GROMACS .gro file of C-alpha atoms in nm:
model
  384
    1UNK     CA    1   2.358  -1.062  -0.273
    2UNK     CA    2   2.085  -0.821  -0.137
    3UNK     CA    3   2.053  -0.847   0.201
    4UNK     CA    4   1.668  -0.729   0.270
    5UNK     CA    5   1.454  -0.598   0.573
    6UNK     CA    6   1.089  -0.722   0.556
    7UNK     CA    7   0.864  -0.464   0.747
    8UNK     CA    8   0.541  -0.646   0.792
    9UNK     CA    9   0.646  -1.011   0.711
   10UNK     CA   10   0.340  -1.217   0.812
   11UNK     CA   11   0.100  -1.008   0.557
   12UNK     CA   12  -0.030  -1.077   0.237
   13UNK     CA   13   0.273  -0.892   0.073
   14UNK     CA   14   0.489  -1.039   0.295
   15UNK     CA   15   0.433  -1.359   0.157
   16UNK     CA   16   0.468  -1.251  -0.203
   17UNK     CA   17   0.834  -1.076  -0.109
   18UNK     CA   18   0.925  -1.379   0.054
   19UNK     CA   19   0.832  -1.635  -0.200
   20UNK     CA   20   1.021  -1.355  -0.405
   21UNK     CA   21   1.323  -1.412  -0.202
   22UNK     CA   22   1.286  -1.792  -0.230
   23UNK     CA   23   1.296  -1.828  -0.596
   24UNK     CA   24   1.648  -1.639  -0.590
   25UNK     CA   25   1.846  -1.722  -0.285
   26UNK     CA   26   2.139  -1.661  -0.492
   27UNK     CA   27   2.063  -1.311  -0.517
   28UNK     CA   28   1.825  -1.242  -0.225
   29UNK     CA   29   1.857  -1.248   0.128
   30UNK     CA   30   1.638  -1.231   0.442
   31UNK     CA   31   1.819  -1.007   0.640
   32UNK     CA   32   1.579  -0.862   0.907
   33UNK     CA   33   1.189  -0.877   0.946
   34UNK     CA   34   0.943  -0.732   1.182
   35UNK     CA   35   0.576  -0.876   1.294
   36UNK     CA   36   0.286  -0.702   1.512
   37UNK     CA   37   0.108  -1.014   1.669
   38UNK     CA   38   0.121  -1.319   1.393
   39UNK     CA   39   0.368  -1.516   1.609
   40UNK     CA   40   0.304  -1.854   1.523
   41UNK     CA   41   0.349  -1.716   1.110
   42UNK     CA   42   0.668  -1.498   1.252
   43UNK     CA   43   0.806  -1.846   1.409
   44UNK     CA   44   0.788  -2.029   1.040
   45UNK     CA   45   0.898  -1.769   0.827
   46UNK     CA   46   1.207  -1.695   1.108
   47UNK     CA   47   1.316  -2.104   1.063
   48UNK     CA   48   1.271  -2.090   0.712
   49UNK     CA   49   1.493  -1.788   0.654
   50UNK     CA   50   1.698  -1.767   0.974
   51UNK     CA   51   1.668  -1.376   0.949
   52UNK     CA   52   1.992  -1.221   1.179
   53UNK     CA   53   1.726  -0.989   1.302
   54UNK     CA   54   1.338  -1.045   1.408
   55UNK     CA   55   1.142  -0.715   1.571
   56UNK     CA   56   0.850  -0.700   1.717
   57UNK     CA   57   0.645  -0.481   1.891
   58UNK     CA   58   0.504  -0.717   2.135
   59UNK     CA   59   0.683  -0.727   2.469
   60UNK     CA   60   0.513  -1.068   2.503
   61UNK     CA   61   0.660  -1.273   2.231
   62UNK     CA   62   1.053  -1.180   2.321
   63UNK     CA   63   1.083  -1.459   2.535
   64UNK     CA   64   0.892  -1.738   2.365
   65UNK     CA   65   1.124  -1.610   1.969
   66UNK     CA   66   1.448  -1.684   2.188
   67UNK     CA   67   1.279  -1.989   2.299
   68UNK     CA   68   1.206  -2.096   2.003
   69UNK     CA   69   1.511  -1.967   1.732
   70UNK     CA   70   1.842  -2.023   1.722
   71UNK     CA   71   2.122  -1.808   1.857
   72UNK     CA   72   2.172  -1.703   1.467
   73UNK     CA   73   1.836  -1.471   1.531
   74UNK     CA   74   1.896  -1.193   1.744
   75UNK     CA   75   1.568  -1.070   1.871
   76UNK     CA   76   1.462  -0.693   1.924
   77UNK     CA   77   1.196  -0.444   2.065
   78UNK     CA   78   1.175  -0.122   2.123
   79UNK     CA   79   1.200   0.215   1.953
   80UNK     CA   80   1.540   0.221   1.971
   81UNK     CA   81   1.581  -0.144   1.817
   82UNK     CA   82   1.357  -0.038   1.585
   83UNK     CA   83   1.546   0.251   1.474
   84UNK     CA   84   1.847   0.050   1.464
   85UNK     CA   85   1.737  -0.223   1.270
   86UNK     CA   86   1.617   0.013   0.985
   87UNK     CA   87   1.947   0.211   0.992
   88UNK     CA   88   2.185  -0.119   0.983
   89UNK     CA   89   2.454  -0.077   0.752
   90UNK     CA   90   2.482  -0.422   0.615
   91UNK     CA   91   2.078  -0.324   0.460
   92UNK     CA   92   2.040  -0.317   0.126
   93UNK     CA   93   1.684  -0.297   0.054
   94UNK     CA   94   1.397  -0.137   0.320
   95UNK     CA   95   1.068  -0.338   0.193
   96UNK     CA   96   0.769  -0.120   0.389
   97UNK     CA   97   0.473  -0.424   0.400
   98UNK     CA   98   0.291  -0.264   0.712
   99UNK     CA   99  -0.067  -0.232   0.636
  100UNK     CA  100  -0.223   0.157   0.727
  101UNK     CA  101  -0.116   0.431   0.894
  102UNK     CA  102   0.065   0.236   1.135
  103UNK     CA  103   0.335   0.191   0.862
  104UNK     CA  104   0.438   0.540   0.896
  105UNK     CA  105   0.689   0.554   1.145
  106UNK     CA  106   0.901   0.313   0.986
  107UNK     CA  107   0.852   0.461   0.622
  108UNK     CA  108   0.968   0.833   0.783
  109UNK     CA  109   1.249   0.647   0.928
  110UNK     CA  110   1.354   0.413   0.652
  111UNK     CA  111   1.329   0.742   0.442
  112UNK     CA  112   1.649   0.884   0.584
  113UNK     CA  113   1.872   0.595   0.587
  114UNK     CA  114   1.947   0.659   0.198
  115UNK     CA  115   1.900   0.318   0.148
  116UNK     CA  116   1.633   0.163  -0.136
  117UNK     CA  117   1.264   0.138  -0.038
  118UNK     CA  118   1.011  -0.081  -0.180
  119UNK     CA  119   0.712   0.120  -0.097
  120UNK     CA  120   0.368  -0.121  -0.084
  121UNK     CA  121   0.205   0.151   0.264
  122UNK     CA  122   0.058   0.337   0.021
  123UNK     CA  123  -0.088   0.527   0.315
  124UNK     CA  124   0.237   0.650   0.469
  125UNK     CA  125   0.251   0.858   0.139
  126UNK     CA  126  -0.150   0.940   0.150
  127UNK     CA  127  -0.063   1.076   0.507
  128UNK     CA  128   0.295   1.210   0.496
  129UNK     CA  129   0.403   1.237   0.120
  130UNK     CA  130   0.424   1.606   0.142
  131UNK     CA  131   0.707   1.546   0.427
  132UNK     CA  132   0.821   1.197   0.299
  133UNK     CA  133   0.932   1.236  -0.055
  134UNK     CA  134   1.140   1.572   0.045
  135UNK     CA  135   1.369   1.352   0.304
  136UNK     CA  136   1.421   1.100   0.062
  137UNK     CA  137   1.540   1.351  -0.168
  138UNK     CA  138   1.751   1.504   0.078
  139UNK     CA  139   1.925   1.183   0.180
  140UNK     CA  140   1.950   1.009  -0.165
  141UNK     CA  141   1.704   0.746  -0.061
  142UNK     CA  142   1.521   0.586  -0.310
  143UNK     CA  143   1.155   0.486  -0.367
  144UNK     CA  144   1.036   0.192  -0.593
  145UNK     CA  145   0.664   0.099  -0.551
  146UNK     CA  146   0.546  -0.239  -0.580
  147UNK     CA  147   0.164  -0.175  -0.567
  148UNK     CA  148   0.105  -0.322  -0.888
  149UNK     CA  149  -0.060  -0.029  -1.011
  150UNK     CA  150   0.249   0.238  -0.958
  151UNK     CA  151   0.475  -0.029  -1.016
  152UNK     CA  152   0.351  -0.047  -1.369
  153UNK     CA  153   0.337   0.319  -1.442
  154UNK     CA  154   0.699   0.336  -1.291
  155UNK     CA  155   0.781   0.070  -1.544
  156UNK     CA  156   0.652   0.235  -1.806
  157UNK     CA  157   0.831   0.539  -1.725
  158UNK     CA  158   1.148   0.334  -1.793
  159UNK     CA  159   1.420   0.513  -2.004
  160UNK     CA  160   1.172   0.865  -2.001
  161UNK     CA  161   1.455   1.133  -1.907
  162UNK     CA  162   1.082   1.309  -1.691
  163UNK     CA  163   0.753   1.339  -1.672
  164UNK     CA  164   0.744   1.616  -1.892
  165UNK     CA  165   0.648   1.422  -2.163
  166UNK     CA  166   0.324   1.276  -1.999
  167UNK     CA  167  -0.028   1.387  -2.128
  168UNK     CA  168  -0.246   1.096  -1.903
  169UNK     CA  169  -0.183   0.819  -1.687
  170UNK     CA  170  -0.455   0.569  -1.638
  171UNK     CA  171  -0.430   0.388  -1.314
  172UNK     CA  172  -0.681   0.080  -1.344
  173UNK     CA  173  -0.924  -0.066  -1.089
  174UNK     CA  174  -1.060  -0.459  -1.129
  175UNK     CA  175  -1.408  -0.306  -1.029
  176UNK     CA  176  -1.341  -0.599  -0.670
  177UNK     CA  177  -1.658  -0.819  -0.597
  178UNK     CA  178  -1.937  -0.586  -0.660
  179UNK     CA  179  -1.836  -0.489  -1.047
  180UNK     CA  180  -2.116  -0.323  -1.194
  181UNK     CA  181  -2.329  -0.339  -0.838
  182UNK     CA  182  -2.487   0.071  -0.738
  183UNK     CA  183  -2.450   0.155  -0.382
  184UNK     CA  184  -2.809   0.091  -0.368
  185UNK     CA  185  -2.720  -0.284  -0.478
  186UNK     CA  186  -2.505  -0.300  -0.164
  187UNK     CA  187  -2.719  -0.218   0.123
  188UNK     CA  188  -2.718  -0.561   0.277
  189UNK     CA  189  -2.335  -0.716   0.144
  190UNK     CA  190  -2.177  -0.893   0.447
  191UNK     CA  191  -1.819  -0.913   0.519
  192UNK     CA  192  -1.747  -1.224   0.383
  193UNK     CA  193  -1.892  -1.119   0.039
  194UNK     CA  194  -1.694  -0.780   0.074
  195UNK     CA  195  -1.354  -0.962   0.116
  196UNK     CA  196  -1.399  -1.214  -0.156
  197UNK     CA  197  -1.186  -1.015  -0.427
  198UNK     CA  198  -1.216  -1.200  -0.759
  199UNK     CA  199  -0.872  -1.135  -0.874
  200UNK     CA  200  -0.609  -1.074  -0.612
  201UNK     CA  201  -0.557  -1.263  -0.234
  202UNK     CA  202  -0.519  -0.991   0.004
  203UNK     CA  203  -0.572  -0.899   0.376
  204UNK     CA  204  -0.874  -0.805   0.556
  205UNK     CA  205  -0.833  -0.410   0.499
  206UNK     CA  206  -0.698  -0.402   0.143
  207UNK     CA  207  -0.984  -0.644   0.011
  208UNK     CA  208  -1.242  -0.422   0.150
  209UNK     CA  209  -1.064  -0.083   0.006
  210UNK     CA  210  -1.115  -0.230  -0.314
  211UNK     CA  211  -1.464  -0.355  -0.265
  212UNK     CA  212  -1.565   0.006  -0.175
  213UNK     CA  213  -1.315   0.110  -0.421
  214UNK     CA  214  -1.139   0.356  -0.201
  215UNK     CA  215  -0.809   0.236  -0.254
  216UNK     CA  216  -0.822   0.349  -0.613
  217UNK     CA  217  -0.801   0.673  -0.444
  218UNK     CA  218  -0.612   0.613  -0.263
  219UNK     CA  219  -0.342   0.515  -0.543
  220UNK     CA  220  -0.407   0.815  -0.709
  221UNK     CA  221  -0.304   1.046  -0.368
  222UNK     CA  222   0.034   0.831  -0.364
  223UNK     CA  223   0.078   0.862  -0.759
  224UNK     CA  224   0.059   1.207  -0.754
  225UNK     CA  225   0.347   1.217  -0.491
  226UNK     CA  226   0.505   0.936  -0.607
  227UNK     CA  227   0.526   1.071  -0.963
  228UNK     CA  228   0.503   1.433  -0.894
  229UNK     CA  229   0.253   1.528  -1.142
  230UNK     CA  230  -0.056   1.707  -1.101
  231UNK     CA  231  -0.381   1.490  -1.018
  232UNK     CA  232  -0.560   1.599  -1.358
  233UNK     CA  233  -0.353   1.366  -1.486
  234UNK     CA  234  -0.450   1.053  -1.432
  235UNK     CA  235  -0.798   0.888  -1.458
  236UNK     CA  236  -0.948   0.591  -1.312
  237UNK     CA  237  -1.054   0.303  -1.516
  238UNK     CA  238  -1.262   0.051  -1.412
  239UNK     CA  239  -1.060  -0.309  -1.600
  240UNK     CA  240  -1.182  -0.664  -1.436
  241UNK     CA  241  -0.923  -0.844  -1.580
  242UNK     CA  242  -0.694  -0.733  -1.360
  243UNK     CA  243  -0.406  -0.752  -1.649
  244UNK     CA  244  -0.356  -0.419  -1.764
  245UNK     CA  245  -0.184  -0.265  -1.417
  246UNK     CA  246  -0.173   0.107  -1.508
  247UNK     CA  247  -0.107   0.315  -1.889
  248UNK     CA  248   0.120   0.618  -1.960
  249UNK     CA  249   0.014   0.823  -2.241
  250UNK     CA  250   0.281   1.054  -2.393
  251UNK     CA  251   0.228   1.350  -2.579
  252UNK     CA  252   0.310   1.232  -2.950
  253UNK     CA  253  -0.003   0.992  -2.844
  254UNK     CA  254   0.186   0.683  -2.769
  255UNK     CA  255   0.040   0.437  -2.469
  256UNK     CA  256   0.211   0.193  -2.327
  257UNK     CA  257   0.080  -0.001  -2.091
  258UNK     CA  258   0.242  -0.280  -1.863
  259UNK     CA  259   0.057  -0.606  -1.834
  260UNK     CA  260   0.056  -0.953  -1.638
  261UNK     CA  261  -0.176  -1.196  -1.481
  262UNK     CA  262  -0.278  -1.075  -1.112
  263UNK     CA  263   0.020  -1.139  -0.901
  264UNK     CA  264   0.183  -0.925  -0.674
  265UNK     CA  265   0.526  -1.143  -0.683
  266UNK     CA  266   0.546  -0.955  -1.073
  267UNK     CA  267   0.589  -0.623  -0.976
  268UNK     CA  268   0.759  -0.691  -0.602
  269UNK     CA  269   1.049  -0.890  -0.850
  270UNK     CA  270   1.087  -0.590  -1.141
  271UNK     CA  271   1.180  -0.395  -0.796
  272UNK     CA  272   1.413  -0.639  -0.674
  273UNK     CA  273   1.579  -0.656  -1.006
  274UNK     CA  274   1.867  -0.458  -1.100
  275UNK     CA  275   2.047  -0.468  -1.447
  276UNK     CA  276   1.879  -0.779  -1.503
  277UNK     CA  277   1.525  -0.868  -1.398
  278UNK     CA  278   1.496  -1.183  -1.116
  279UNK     CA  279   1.306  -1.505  -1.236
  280UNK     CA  280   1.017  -1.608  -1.053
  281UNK     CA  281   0.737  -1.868  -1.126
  282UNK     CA  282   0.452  -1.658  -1.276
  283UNK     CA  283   0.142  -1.778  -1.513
  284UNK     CA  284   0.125  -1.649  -1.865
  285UNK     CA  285  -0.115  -1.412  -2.041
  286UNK     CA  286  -0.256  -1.626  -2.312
  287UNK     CA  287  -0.303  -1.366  -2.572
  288UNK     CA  288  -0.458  -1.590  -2.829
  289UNK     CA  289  -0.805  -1.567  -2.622
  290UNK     CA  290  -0.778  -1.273  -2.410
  291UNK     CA  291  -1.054  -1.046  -2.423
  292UNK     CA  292  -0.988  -0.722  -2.267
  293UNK     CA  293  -1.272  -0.458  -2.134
  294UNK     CA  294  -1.257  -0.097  -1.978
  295UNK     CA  295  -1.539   0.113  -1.811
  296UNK     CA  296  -1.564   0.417  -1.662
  297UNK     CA  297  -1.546   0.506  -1.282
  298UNK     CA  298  -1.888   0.425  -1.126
  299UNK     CA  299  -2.052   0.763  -1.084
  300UNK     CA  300  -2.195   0.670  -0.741
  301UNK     CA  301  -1.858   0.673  -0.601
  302UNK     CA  302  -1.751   1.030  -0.760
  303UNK     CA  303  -1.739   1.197  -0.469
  304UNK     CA  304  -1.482   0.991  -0.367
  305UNK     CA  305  -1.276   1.045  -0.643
  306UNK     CA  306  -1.359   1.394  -0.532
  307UNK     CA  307  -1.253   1.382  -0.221
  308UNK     CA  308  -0.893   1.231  -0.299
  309UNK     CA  309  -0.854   1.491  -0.576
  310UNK     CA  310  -0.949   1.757  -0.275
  311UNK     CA  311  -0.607   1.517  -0.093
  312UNK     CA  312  -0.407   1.592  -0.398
  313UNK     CA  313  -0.433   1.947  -0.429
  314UNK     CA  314  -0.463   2.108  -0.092
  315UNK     CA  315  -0.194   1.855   0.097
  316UNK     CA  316  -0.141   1.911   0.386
  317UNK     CA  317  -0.368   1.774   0.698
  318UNK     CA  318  -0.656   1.641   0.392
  319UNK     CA  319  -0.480   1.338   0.351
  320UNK     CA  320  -0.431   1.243   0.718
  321UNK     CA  321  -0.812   1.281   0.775
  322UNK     CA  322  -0.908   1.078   0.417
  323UNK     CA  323  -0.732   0.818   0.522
  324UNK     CA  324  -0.815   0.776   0.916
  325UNK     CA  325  -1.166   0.807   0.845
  326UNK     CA  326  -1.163   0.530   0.604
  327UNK     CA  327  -0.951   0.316   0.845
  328UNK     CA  328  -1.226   0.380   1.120
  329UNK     CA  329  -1.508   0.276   0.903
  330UNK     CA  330  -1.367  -0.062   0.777
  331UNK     CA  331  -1.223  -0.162   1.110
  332UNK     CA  332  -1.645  -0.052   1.230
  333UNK     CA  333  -1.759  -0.266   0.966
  334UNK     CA  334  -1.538  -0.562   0.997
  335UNK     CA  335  -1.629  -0.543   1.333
  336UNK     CA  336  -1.999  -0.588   1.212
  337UNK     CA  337  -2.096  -0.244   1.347
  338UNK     CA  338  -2.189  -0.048   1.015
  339UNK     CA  339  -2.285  -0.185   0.718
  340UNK     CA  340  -2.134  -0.161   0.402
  341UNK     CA  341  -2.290   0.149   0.266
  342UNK     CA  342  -2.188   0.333   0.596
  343UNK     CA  343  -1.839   0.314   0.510
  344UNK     CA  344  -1.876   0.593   0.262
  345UNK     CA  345  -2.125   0.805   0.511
  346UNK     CA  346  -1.851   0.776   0.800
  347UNK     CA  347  -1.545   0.879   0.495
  348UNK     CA  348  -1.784   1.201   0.395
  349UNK     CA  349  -1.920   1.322   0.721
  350UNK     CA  350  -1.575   1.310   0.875
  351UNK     CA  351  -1.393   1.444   0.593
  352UNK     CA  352  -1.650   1.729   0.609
  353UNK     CA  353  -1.636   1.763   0.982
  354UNK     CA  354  -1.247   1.824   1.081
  355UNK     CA  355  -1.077   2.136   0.961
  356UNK     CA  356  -0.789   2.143   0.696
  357UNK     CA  357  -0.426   2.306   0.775
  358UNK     CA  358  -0.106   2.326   0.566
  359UNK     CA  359   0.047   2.307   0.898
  360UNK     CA  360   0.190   1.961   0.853
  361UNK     CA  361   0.502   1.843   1.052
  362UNK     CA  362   0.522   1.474   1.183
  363UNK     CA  363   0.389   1.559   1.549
  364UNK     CA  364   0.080   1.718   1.389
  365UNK     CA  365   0.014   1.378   1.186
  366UNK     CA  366  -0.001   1.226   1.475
  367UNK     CA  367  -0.248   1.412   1.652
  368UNK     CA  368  -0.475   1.497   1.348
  369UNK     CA  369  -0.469   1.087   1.312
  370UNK     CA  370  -0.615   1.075   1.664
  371UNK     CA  371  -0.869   1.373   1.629
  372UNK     CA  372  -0.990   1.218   1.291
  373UNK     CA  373  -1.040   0.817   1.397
  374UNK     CA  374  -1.236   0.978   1.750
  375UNK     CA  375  -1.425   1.220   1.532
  376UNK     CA  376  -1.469   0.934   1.256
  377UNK     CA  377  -1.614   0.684   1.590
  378UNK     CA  378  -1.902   0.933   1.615
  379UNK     CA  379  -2.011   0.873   1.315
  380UNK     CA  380  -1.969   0.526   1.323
  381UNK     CA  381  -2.180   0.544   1.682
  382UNK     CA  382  -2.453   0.774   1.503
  383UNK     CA  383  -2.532   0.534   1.250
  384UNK     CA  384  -2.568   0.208   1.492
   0.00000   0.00000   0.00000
């Protein structure tokens, strides 16, 4: 039995780990789970799975959880709860669900504990991966990632003795809502056409990171981290099928490429697995009629690509601004005070605007985070 800590349990993923969980309650087990604000979702998912430990961040809801749980639930806030919770000995597996940058204190954290990580905050590693992946090294900790995308290139790594042997990795994008749109087709998109993503169900930030399609770059800042290659190579293919998750090409000109209908309970179960893989519900690929396509990276949106290959190879404070930036201008847009187009203005001119540094310890994250997301709200308040 695997006894599992859910950071982030009211999100999208959340949901997938936990229906996870329930199609293997012989194997799986809710240990621990932490929520921001979702209380009502926190209160169902806590009765469902009588977790021994619930965090949260908000002072608010202590009273009203031990209200409303049993004595089996212990509940917890605070740093030092926090802390405690992700260093608890009877742990088994660290799953890191928090969406953004605000799931980097917790990755850093659950990084020393030498426990296993499921890694879906891709931007803890976007941010940090140059301080991250050296402390899990150092304290035997390991890293599985259940994005689909390095999930399937980490699958199809399997039984490789290295990387050595690697001439490309594609990392695939579904193209989200606006396949085959220009930026000068998008001018007017609203939010609620931004966040309907044809293939995959997926909170509010996510959805629009793949409608402006800056979480393929994102995904290719963690994959070069995660898989400690150079950025040259992997490319980004535009596939809206959604089926084909990522492709490792080896040097004798092999490809193998890992494959399944859109569902992140696929990938977040391989990770689960051990010597033998967990059973879950899924739906099949019907190969008798499936028609595959691939396309090239729109070349509208190169300079994003750019930009993230800029992340890859200088390190350092790059990443941190990337990613704040980005998180500024779809929290300004879901807010309805930029458009869609000015998402991409607010990335560039911020990007452009703060200095880079190799300088990089934790504190400096921290305060290059805040310098980038006030410099990134000028921007935002020059365009409206």
């Amino acid at each position: 039995m695997k006894n599992i800590l859910l950071l982030g349990a009211t999100g999208s993923i959340g949901d997938s780990v936990l229906s996870v969980i329930e199609q293997n309650t012989n194997d799986l087990n809710l240990y621990g789970m932490t929520f921001n604000s979702n209380f009502s979702k926190a209160i169902q998912i806590a009765k469902k799975h009588s977790p021994n430990f619930i965090y949260t961040e908000d002072e608010n809801c202590i009273s009203e959880l031990k209200r409303s749980l049993s004595d089996d639930s212990e509940t917890l806030n605070g740093k030092f709860d926090l802390n405690s919770l992700i260093r608890n000995q009877n742990i088994d597996v660290i799953i890191s669900a928090i969406s953004g940058f605000a799931g980097l204190e917790t990755t850093i954290i659950a990084a020393k504990t030498g426990k296993t990580i499921l890694l879906a905050n891709k931007e803890s590693i976007v941010v940090a991966g140059d301080i991250i992946l050296p402390l899990a090294k150092e304290h035997g900790t390991s890293i599985i990632p259940i994005d689909s995308e390095h999930n399937a290139i980490f699958q199809c790594l399997a039984g490789e003795m290295s990387t050595e042997d690697v001439s490309k990795i594609i990392i695939t994008a579904s193209g989200g809502p606006f396949l085959n749109k220009s930026l000068k087709d998008l001018v007017d998109v609203t939010k609620d056409q931004a966040l309907k993503h044809p293939n995959w169900d997926m909170g509010s930030k996510i959805s629009i990171d793949s409608a402006t399609l800056v979480n393929k770059c994102l995904e290719l800042i963690e994959a070069k981290y995660l898989f400690n290659l150079n950025e040259s190579f992997f490319d980004l293919v535009v596939h809206p099928q959604s089926i084909v998750h990522s492709i490792v090409t080896y040097r004798d000109g092999s490809s193998i490429c890992q494959m399944s209908n859109p569902n992140m309970q696929v990938p977040i179960a391989h990770a689960l697995s051990d010597s033998r893989r967990l059973s879950i519900n899924f739906s099949e690929i019907d190969f008798s009629s499936l028609n595959l396509s691939f396309s090239n990276f729109p070349e509208d949106r190169s300079r994003l690509v750019d930009i993230a290959r800029e992340v890859c190879n200088f390190g350092g404070s790059s990443g941190t601004v990337f990613n704040a930036s980005n998180e500024i201008a779809v929290k300004s847009f879901l807010e309805n005070r930029i458009g869609f187009t000015d998402i991409y203005d607010v990335i560039y001119r911020t990007f452009e605007a703060i200095p880079m540094s190799n300088n990089l310890n934790i504190d400096s994250i921290y305060e290059l985070d805040n310098e980038s997301r006030m410099e990134a709200e000028k921007v935002v308040k020059s365009i409206t």
